Coordinates of C-alpha atoms in Angstrom, one line a residue:
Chain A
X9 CA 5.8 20.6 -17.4
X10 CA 2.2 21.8 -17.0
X11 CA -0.5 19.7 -17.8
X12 CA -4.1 19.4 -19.2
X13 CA -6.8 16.7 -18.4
X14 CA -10.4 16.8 -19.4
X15 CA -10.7 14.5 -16.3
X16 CA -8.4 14.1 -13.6
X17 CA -9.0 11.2 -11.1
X18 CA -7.1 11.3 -7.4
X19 CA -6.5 8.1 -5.8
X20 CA -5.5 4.8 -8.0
X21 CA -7.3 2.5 -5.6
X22 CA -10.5 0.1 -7.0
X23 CA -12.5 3.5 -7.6
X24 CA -10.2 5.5 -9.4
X25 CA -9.2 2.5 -11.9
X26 CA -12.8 1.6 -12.1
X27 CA -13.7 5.3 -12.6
X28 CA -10.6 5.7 -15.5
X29 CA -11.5 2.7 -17.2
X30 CA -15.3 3.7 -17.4
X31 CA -14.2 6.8 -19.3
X32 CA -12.0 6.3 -21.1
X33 CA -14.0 4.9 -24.2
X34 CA -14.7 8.5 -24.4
X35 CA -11.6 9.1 -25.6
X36 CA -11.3 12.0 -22.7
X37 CA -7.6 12.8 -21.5
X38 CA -7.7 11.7 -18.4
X39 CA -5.0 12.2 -15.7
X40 CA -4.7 9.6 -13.1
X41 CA -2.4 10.7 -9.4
X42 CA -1.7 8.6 -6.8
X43 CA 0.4 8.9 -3.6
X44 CA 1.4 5.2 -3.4
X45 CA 4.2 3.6 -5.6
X46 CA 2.0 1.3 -7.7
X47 CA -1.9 1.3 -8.9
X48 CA -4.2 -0.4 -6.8
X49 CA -4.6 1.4 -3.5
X50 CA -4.2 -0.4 -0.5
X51 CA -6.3 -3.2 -0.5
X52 CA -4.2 -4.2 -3.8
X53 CA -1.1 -3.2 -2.7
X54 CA 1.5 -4.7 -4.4
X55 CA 5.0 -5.4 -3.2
X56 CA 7.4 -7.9 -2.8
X57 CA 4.8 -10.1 -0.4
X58 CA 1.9 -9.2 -1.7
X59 CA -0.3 -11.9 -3.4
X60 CA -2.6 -9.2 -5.8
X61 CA -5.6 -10.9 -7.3
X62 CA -6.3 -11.9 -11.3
X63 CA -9.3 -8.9 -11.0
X64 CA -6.5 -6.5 -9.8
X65 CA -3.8 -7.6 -12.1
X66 CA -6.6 -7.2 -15.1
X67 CA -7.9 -3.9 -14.3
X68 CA -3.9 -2.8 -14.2
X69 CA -3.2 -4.3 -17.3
X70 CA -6.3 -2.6 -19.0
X71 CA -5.6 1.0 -17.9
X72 CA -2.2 0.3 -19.7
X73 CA -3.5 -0.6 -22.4
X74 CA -5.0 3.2 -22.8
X75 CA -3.1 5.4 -24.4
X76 CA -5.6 8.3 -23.0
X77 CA -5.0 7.4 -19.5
X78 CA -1.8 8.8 -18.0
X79 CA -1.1 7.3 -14.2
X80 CA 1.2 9.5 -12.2
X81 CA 2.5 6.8 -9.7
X82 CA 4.1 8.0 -6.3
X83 CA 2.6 11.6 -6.6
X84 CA 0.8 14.0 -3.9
X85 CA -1.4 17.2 -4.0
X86 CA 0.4 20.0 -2.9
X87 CA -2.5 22.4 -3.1
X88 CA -5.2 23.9 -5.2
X89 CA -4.0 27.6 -6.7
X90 CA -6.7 28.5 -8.5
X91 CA -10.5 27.1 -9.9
X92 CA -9.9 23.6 -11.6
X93 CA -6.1 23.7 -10.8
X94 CA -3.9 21.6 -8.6
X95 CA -0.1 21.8 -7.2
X96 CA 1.1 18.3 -7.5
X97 CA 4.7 16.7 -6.5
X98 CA 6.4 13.9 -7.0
X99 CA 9.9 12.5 -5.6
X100 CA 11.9 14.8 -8.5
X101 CA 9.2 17.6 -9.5
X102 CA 6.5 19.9 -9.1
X103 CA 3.7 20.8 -11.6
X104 CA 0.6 22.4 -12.2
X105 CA -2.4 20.4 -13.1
X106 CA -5.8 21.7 -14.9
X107 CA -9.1 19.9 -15.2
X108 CA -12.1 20.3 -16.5
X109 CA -13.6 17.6 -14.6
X110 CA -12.4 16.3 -11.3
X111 CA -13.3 12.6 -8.9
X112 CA -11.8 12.0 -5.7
X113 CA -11.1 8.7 -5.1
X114 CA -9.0 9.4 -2.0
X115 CA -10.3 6.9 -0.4
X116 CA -9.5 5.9 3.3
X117 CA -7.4 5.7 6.3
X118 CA -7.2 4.0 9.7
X119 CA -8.9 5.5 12.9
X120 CA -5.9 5.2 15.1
X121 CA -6.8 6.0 18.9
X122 CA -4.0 6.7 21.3
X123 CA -3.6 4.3 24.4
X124 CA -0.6 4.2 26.4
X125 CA 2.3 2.7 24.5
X126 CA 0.8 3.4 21.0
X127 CA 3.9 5.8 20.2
X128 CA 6.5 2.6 20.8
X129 CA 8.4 1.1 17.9
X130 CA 6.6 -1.9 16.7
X131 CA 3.2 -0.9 17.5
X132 CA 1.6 0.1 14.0
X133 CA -2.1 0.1 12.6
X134 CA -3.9 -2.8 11.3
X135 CA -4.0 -2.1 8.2
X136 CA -0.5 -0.2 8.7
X137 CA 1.0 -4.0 9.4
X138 CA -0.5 -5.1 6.3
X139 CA 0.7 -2.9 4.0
X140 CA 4.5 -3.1 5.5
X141 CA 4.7 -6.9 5.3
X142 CA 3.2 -6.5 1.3
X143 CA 6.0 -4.1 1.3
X144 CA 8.4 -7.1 2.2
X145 CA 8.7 -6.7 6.5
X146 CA 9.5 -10.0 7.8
X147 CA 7.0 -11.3 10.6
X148 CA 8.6 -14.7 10.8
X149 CA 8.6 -16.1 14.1
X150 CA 7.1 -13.2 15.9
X151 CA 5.3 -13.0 18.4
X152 CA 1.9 -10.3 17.0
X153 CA -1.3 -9.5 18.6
X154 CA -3.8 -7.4 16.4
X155 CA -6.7 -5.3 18.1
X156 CA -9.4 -2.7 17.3
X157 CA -12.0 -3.4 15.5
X158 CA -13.6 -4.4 11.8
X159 CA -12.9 -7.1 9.2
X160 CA -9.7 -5.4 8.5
X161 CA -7.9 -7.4 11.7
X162 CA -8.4 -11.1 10.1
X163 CA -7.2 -9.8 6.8
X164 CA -4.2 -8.1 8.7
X165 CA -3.6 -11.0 10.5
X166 CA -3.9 -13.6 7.4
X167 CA -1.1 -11.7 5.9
X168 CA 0.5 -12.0 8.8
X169 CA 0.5 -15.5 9.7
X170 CA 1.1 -16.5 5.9
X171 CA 4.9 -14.5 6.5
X172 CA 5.7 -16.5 9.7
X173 CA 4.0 -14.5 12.3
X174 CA 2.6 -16.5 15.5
X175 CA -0.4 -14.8 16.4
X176 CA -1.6 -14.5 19.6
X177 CA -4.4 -13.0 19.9
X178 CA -6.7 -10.9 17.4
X179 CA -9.1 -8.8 19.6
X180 CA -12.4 -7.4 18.3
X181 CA -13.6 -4.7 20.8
X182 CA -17.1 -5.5 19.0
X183 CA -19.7 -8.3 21.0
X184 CA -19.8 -11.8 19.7
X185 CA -23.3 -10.9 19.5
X186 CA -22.6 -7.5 17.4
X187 CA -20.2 -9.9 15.1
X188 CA -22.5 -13.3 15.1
X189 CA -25.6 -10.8 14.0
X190 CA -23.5 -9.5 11.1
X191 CA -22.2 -13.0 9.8
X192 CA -25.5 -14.1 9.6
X193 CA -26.2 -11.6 7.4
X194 CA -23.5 -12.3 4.8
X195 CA -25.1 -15.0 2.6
X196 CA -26.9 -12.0 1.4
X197 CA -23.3 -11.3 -0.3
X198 CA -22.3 -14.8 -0.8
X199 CA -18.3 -14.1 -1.8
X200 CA -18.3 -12.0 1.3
X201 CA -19.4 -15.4 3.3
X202 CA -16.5 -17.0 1.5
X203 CA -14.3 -14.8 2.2
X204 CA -14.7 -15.0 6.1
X205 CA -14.8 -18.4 6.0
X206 CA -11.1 -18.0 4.8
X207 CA -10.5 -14.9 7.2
X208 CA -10.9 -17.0 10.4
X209 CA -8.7 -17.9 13.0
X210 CA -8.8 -19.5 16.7
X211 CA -7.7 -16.7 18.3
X212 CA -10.2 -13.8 17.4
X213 CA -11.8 -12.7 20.5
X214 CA -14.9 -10.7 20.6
X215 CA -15.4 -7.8 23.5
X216 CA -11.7 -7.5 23.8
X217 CA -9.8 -4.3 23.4
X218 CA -6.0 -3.0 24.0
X219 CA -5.3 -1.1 27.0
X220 CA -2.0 -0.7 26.7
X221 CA 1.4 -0.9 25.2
X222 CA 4.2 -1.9 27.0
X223 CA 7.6 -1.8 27.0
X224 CA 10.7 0.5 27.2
X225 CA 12.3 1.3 24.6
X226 CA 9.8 -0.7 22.5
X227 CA 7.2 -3.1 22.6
X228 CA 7.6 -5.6 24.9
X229 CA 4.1 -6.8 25.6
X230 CA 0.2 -6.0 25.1
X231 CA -2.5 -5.5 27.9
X232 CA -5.5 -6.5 26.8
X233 CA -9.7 -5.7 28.6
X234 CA -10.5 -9.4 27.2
X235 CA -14.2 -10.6 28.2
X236 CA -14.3 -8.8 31.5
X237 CA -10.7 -10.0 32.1
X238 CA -7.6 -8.2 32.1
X239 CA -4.6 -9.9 30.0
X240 CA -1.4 -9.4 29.6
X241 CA 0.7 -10.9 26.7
X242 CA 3.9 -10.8 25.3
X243 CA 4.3 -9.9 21.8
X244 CA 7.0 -8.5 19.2
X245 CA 4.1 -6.6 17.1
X246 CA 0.8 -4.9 18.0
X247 CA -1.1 -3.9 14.9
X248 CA -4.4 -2.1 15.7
X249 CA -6.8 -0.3 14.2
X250 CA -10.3 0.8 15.0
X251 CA -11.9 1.0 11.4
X252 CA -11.9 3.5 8.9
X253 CA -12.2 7.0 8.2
X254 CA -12.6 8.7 5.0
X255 CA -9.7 11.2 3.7
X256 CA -12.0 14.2 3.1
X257 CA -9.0 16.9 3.5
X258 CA -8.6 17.7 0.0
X259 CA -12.5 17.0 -0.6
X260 CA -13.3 19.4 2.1
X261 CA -10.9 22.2 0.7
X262 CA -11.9 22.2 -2.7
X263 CA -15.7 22.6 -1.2
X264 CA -17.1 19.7 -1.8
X265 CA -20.0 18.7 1.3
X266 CA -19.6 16.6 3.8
X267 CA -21.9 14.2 5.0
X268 CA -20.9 12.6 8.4
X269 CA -17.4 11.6 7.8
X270 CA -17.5 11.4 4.4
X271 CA -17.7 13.1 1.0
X272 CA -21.4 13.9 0.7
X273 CA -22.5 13.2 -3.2
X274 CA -25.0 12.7 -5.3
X275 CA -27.0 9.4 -7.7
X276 CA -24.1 10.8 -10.0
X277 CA -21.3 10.8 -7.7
X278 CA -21.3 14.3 -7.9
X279 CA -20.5 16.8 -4.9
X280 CA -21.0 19.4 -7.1
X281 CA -20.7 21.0 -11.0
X282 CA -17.6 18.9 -12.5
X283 CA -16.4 17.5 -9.5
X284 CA -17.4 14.2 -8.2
X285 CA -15.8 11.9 -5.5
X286 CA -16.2 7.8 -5.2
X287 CA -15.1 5.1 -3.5
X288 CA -14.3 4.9 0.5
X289 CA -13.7 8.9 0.5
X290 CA -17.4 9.0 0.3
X291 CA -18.1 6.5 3.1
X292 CA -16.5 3.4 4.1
X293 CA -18.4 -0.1 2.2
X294 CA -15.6 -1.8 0.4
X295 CA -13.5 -2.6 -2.6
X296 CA -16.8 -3.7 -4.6
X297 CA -18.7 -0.5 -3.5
X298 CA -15.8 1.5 -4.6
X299 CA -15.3 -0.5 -8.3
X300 CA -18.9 0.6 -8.8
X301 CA -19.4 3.9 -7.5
X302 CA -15.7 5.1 -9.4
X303 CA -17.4 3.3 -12.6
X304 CA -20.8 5.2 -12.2
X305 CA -18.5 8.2 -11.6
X306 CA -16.2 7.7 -14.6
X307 CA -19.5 7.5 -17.0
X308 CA -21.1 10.5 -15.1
X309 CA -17.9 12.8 -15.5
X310 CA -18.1 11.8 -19.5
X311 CA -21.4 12.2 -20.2
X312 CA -22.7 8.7 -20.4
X313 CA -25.5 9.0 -17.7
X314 CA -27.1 5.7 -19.3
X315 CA -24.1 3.6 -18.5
X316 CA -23.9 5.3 -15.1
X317 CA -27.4 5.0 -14.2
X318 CA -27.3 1.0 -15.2
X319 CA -24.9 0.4 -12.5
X320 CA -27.3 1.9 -9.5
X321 CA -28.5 -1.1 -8.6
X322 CA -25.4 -2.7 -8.1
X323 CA -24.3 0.4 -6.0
X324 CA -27.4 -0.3 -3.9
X325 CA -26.7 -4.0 -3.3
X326 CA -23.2 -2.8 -1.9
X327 CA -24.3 0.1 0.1
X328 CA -26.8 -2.5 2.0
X329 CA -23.3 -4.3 3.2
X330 CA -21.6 -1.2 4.0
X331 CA -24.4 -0.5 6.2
X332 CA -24.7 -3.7 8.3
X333 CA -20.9 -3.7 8.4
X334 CA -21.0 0.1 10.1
X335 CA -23.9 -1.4 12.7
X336 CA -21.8 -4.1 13.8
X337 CA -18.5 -2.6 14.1
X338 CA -19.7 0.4 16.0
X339 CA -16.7 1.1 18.6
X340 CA -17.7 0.7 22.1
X341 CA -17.2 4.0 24.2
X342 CA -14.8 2.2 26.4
X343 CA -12.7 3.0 24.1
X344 CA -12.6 6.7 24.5
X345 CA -11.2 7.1 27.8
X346 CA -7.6 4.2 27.1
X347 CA -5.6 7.7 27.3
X348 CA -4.0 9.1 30.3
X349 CA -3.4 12.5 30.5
X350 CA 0.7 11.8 29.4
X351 CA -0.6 9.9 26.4
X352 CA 0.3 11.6 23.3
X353 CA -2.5 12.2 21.3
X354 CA -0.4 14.4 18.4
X355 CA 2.4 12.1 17.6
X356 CA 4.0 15.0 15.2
X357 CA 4.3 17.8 18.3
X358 CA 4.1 15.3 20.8
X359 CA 1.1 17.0 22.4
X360 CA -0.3 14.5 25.6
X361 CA -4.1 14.2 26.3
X362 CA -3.5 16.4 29.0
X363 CA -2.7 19.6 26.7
X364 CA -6.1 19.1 25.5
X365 CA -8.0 19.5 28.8
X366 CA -10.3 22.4 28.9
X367 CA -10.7 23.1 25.3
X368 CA -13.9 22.9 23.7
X369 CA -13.1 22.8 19.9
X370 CA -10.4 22.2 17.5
X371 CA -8.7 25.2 16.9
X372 CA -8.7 26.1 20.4
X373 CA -6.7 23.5 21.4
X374 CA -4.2 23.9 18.0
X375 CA -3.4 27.5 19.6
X376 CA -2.9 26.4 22.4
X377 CA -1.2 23.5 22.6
X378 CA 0.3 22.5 18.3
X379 CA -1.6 19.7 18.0
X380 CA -2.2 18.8 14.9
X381 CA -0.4 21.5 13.5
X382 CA 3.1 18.7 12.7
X383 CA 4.2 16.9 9.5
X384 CA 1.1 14.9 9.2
X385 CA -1.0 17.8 9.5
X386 CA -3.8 16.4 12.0
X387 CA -4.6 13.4 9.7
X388 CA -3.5 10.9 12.8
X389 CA -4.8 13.0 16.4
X390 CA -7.4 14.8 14.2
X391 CA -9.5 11.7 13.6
X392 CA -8.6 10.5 17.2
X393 CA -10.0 13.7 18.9
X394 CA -13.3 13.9 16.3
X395 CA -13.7 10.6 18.0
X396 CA -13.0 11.2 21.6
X397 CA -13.9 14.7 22.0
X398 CA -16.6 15.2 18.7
X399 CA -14.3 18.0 17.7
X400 CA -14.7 18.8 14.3
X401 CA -11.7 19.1 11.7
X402 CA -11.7 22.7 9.8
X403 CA -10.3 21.9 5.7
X404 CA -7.2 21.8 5.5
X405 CA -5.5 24.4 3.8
X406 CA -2.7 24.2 1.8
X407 CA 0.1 22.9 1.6
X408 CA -1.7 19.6 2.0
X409 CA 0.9 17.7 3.3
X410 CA 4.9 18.6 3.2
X411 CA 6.6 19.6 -0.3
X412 CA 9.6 21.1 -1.6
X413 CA 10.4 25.0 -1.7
X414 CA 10.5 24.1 -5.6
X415 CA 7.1 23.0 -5.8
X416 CA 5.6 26.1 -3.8
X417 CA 7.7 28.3 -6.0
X418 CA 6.5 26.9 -9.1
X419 CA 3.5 28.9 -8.3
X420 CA 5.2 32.5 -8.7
X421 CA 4.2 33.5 -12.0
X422 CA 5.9 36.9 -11.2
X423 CA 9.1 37.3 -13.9
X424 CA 12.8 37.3 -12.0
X425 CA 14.2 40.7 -11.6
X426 CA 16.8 41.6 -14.1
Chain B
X4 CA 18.4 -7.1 -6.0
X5 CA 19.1 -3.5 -5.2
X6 CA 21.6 -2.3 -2.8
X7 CA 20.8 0.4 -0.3
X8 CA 23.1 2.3 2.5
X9 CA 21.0 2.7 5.5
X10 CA 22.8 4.8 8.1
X11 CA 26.1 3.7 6.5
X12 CA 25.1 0.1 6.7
X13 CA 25.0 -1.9 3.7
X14 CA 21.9 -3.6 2.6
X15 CA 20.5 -5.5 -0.2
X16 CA 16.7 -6.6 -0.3
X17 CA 14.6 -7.8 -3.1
X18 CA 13.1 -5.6 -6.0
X19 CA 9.9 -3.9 -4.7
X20 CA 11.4 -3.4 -1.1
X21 CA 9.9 -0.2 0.7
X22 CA 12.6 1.5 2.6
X23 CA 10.1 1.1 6.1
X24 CA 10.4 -2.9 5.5
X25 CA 14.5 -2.3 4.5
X26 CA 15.0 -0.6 8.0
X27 CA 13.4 -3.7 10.2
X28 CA 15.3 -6.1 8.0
X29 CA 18.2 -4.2 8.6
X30 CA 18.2 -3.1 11.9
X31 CA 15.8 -1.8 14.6
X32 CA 13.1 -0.6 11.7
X33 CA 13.2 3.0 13.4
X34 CA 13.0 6.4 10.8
X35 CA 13.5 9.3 13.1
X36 CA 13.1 10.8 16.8
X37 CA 10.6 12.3 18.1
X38 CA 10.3 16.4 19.4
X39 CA 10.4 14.9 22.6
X40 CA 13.4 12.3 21.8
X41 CA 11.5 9.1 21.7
X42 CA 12.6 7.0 18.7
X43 CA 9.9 6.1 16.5
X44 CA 8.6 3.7 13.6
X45 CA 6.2 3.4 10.9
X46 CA 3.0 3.5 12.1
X47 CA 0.3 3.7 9.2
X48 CA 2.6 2.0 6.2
X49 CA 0.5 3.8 4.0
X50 CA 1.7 7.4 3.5
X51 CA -0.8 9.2 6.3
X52 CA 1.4 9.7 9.0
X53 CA 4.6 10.8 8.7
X54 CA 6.0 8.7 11.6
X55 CA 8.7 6.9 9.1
X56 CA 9.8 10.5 7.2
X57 CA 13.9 9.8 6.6
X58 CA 16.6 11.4 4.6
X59 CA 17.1 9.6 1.4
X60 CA 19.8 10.8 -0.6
X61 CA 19.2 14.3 1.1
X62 CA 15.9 14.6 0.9
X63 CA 13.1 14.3 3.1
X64 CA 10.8 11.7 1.7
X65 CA 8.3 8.7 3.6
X66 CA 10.3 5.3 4.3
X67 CA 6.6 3.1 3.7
X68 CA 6.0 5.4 0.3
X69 CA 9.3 5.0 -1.3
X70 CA 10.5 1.8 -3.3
X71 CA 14.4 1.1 -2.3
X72 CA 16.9 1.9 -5.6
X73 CA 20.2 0.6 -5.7
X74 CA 23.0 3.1 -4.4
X75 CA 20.1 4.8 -2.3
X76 CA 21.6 6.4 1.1
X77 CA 19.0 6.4 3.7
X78 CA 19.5 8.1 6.9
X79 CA 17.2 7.9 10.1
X80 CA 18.9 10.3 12.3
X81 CA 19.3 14.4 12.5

């Protein structure tokens, strides 16, 4: 089952809707993938707890209402065969994809930094937590402390508390004075204001950061650098998170540029001829920065510069919140040095900080020691070692992430033997 | 209300249900063992990290990506 698209979008998240919607007036065929069982990537996640807003459920409801927009729910890129052609699966197939123009809207994931503990059962990211209550896990009456750093942590732990949990303690390795210079800055985006008025809770703590996990067989408690102090609390969860990081990988092997982090790109949203990226894959700032940039990309991709070039402004307005969000949230170097040398950095091979001692690059220490080289394919312990050790991440090649036999064979052109 | 087997114990959870929230309703939430033997659980919920990769109905798919379907047999150990 082969297919065609004059534009195919990755990633159903704000961007990619935005970016599908803003095209498809056109009347383009337009292919939609994403990884995740429903539109709306994860800030919109949907799920038996999950509470998605009247914007969300609207923008869902109009991509349905296109019959030139096809959504491929639940499915991944394998990898990229030839020019304008993509290896995709899904839980029952494999299939070839062809485009003539392409946007990325792979958006983000957690930085996830390994501290002793981190590996132990009920210790998951911030975001991670979030998305498994939405998903219907039951926090009642437990006992969870949420660390790291960014807004992220008050809107884990408001989903959190509204299933049952009892927080204890949400700790923002950030100053009060890095986080009181950024909320004064928020009436420049007045629903942003609003929102944190809604985020808060009592027991945020600025300058505080994890130390360690403990427990046996699994989480038992949390030790906590709190102000100077040293902490210790019990707990039945730890969600943490240190911000985000953009997913580049596929970005990255199908040549786009990199800027930083991110996915480097252009007025247009383009990286280069046909292929264009928005939303947090091209730097972190937001569901509103991504709504707009996937618009201006959708329009861009079609040909309607006028209706991309309207929207700049807007993109601008955002990109000034993305900014003071990324001063204030800068992680504190602290940070780097939570892992002892039989911490497990690569969670897949089970490789410990110590493996890693002595290498100067990347590859290096893949050779030597597998990390990076599991199931997740560095995703995790490559964004923690770019950030403890400035390592840089080669592109990925494929496959992208695990797939069937019958996928990668789906690429053999060659006729069976008689 | 779909009805899942999750290493041969019965469970039903309500419609939408990801099989990473099924296994903490229904038991200890773990999805596999580690190289080293550690057992572990979802960590990212969000398809990244391949920490909650289980057997569901013989193949290998991600507990937090994968909605729960009545009859579905889920298994969390080799």
């Amino acid at each position: 089952m082969n297919e065609y698209a004059d534009l195919l979008i990755v990633g159903a998240g704000p961007a990619g809707m935005a970016a599908a919607l803003a095209a498809a007036p056109s009347g383009a065929r337009i292919v939609m993938l994403d990884d995740n069982p429903l539109a709306g990537g994860q800030i919109w996640r949907d799920g038996p707890q999950a509470s998605v807003p009247v914007q969300a459920r609207q923008l869902r409801e109009r991509l349905q209402s296109h019959r030139n927009i096809r959504h491929h729910p639940g499915t991944r890129v394998i990898a990229n065969p030839g020019p304008k052609q993509l290896l995709v699966e899904d839980d029952e197939h494999g299939w070839l994809i062809s485009y003539d123009k392409l946007i990325l809207c792979t958006g983000a994931r957690e930085l996830l930094l390994p501290f002793p503990g981190w590996t132990l059962p009920g210790v998951t990211g911030a975001g991670g937590l979030q998305a498994l209550i939405k998903a219907g896990l039951s926090v009642q009456d437990q006992r969870v402390v949420i660390a790291g750093s960014g807004p992220l942590l008050l809107a884990s732990a408001a989903t959190a508390k509204k299933h049952g949990a009892n927080m204890q303690c949400i700790a923002e390795q950030a100053s009060l004075k890095a986080v009181a210079g950024f909320a004064t800055q928020l009436p420049r985006w007045p629903n942003k204001l609003l929102q944190s008025f809604t985020l808060f809770d009592r027991h945020y703590r600025t300058g505080t950061h994890v130390l360690a996990a403990l427990g046996s067989d699994r989480l038992e408690a949390v030790r906590l650098h709190q102000q100077g102090k040293i902490v210790e609390l019990a707990c039945d969860r730890l969600a943490c998170g240190f911000g985000l990081i953009p997913n580049v990988q596929l970005g990255q092997a199908l040549g786009y540029a990199l800027e930083g982090q991110a996915l480097a790109v252009d007025a247009w949203q383009a990286s280069r001829v046909d292929h264009y990226a928005a939303g947090e894959c091209t730097g972190f700032g937001g569901s509103e920065l991504a709504l707009v940039e996937g618009a201006i990309a959708g329009h861009a991709a079609v040909g309607d510069f006028e209706a991309a070039r309207q929207l700049w402004p807007r993109r601008a307005r955002w990109q000034g919140f993305a900014k003071a969000l990324n001063r204030a949230f800068a992680l504190d170097p602290r940070l780097k040095s939570l892992a002892r040398p039989d911490t497990l950095v690569c969670r897949c091979e089970d490789v410990p900080h110590g493996a890693l001692a002595g290498h100067t690059n990347w590859r290096s220490a893949k050779l030597a020691s597998r990390c990076g080289m599991g199931a997740c394919q560095g995703r995790v312990c490559g964004g923690a070692v770019q950030h403890l050790f400035g390592w840089q991440p080669s592109a990925p090649r494929p496959p992208f992430c695990p797939a069937r036999i019958e996928t990668l064979m789906s690429l053999d052109d060659t006729p069976p033997a008689p | 209300m779909p009805e899942l087997m999750l290493d041969g114990h019965a469970l039903r959870v309500a419609e939408g249900t990801s099989v990473a929230a099924a296994l903490a309703l229904g038991g200890d939430g773990c999805t596999r063992t580690s190289v080293s033997g550690r057992r572990r659980a979802p960590l990212c919920g969000m398809g990244i990290c391949q920490e909650c990769r289980v057997t569901i109905d013989g193949r290998r798919r991600l507990a937090c990506q994968t909605l729960c379907r009545d009859g579905m047999q889920v298994e969390t150990r080799p």
